[in-house]
mmCIF file of C-alpha atoms in Angstrom:
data_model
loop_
_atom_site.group_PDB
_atom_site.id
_atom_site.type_symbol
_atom_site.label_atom_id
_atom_site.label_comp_id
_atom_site.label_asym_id
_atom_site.label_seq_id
_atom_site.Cartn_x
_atom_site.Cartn_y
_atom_site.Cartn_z
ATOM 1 C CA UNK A 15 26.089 -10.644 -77.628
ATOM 2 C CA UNK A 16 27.823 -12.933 -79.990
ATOM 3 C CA UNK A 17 30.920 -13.173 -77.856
ATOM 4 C CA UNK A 18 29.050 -14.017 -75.089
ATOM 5 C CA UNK A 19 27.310 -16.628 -77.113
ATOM 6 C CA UNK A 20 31.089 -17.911 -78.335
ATOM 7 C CA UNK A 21 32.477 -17.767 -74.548
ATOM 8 C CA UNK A 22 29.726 -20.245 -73.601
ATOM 9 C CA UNK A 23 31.050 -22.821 -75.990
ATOM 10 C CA UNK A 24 34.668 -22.594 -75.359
ATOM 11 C CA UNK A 25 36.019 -24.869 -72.477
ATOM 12 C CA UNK A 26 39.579 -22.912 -72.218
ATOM 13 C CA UNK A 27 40.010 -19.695 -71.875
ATOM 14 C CA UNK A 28 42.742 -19.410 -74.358
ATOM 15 C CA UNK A 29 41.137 -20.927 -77.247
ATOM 16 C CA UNK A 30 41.102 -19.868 -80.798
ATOM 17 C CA UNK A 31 38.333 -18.314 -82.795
ATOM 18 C CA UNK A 32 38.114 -18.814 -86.965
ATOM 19 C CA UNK A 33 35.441 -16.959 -88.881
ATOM 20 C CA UNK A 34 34.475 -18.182 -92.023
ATOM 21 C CA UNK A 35 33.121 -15.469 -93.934
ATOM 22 C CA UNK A 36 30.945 -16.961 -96.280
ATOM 23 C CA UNK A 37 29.328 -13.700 -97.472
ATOM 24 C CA UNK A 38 29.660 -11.282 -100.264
ATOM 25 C CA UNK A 39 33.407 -9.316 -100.193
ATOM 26 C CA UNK A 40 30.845 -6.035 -99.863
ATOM 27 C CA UNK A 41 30.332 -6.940 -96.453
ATOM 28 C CA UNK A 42 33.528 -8.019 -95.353
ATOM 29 C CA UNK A 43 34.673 -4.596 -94.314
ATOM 30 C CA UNK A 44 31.598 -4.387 -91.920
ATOM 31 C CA UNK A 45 31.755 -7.606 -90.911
ATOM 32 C CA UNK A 46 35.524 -7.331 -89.975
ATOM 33 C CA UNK A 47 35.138 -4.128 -87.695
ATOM 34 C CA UNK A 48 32.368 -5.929 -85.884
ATOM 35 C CA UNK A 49 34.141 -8.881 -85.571
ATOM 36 C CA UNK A 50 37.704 -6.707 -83.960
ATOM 37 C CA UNK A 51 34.627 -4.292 -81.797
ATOM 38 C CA UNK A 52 33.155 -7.381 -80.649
ATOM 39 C CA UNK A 53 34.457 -11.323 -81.157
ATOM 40 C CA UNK A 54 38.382 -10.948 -80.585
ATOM 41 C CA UNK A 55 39.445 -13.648 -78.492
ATOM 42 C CA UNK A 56 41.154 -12.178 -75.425
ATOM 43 C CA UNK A 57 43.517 -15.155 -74.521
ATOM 44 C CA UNK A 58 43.710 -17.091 -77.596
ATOM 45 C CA UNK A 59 43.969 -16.030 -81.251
ATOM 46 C CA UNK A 60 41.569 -14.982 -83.907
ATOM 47 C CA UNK A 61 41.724 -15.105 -87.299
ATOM 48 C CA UNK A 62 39.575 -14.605 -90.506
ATOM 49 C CA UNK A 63 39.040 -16.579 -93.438
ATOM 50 C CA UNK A 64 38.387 -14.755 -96.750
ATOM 51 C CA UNK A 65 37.268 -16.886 -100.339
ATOM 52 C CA UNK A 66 38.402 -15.711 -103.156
ATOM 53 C CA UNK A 67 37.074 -13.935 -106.036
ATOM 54 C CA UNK A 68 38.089 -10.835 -103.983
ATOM 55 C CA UNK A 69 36.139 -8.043 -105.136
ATOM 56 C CA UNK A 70 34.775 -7.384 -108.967
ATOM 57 C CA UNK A 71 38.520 -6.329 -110.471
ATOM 58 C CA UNK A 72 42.110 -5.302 -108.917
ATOM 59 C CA UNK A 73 41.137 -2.207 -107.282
ATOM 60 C CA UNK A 74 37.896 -3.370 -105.480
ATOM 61 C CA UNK A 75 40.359 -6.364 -104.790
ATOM 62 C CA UNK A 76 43.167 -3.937 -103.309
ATOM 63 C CA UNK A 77 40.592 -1.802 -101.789
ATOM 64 C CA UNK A 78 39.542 -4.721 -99.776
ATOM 65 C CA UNK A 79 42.478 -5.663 -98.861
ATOM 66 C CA UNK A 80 43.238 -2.512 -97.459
ATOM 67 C CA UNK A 81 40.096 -2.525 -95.392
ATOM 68 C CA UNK A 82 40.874 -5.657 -93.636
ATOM 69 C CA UNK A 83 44.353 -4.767 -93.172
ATOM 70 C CA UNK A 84 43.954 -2.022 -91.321
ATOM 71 C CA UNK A 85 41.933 -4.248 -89.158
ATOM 72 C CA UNK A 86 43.438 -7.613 -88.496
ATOM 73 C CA UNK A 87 47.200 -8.639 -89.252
ATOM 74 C CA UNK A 88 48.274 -10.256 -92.178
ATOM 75 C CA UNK A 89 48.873 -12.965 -90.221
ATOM 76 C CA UNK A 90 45.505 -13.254 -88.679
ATOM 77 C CA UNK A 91 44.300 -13.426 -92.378
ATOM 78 C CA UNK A 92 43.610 -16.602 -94.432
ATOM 79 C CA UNK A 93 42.948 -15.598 -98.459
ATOM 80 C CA UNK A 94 41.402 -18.912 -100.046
ATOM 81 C CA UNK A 95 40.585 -19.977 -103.364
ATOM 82 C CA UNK A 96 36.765 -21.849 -102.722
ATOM 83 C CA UNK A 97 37.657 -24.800 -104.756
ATOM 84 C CA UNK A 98 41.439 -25.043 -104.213
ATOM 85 C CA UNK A 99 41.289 -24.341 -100.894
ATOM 86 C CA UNK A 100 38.176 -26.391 -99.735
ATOM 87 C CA UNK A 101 40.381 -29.498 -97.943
ATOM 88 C CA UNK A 102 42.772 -26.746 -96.189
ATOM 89 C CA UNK A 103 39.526 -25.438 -94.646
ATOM 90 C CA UNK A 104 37.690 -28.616 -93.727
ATOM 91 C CA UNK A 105 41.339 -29.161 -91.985
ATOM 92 C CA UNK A 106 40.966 -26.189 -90.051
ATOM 93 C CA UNK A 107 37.794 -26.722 -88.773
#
């Protein structure tokens, strides 16, 4: 349903798709596997922007991590610091 609802608003077929996931890092696992089951980009690329604080301490963090790795490439993966990355964002979108 929400590809669909992407597809309509993309005038190539090879365009790119960037979520933003403005959420809690608890539901960035789920979010992920609906996002590769559901809103990959065929043509073009996808990628993924996660804000740092990762997780409540360095296992949560790595557990994370982990999660989403086994989901996406590390280079379909953007790891951002809210505040110092807020610019490099804006410049993305």
């Amino acid at each position: 349903m929400l590809d669909k609802e992407i597809s309509l608003h993309e005038e190539f077929r090879n365009s790119t798709r960037l979520f933003y996931l403005a959420l809690p890092p608890s539901v960035y696992p789920v979010v992920c596997k609906m996002i590769k089951l559901c809103c990959m980009n065929k043509c073009g690329w996808t990628r993924i922007v996660v804000e740092k604080p990762f997780g409540k301490d360095l296992e949560s963090a790595e557990k994370l991590s982990s999660q989403i790795g086994e989901l996406f490439g590390e280079h379909q993966i953007y790891r951002i610091d809210h505040y110092l990355g807020k610019e490099m964002v804006q410049n993305l979108v």
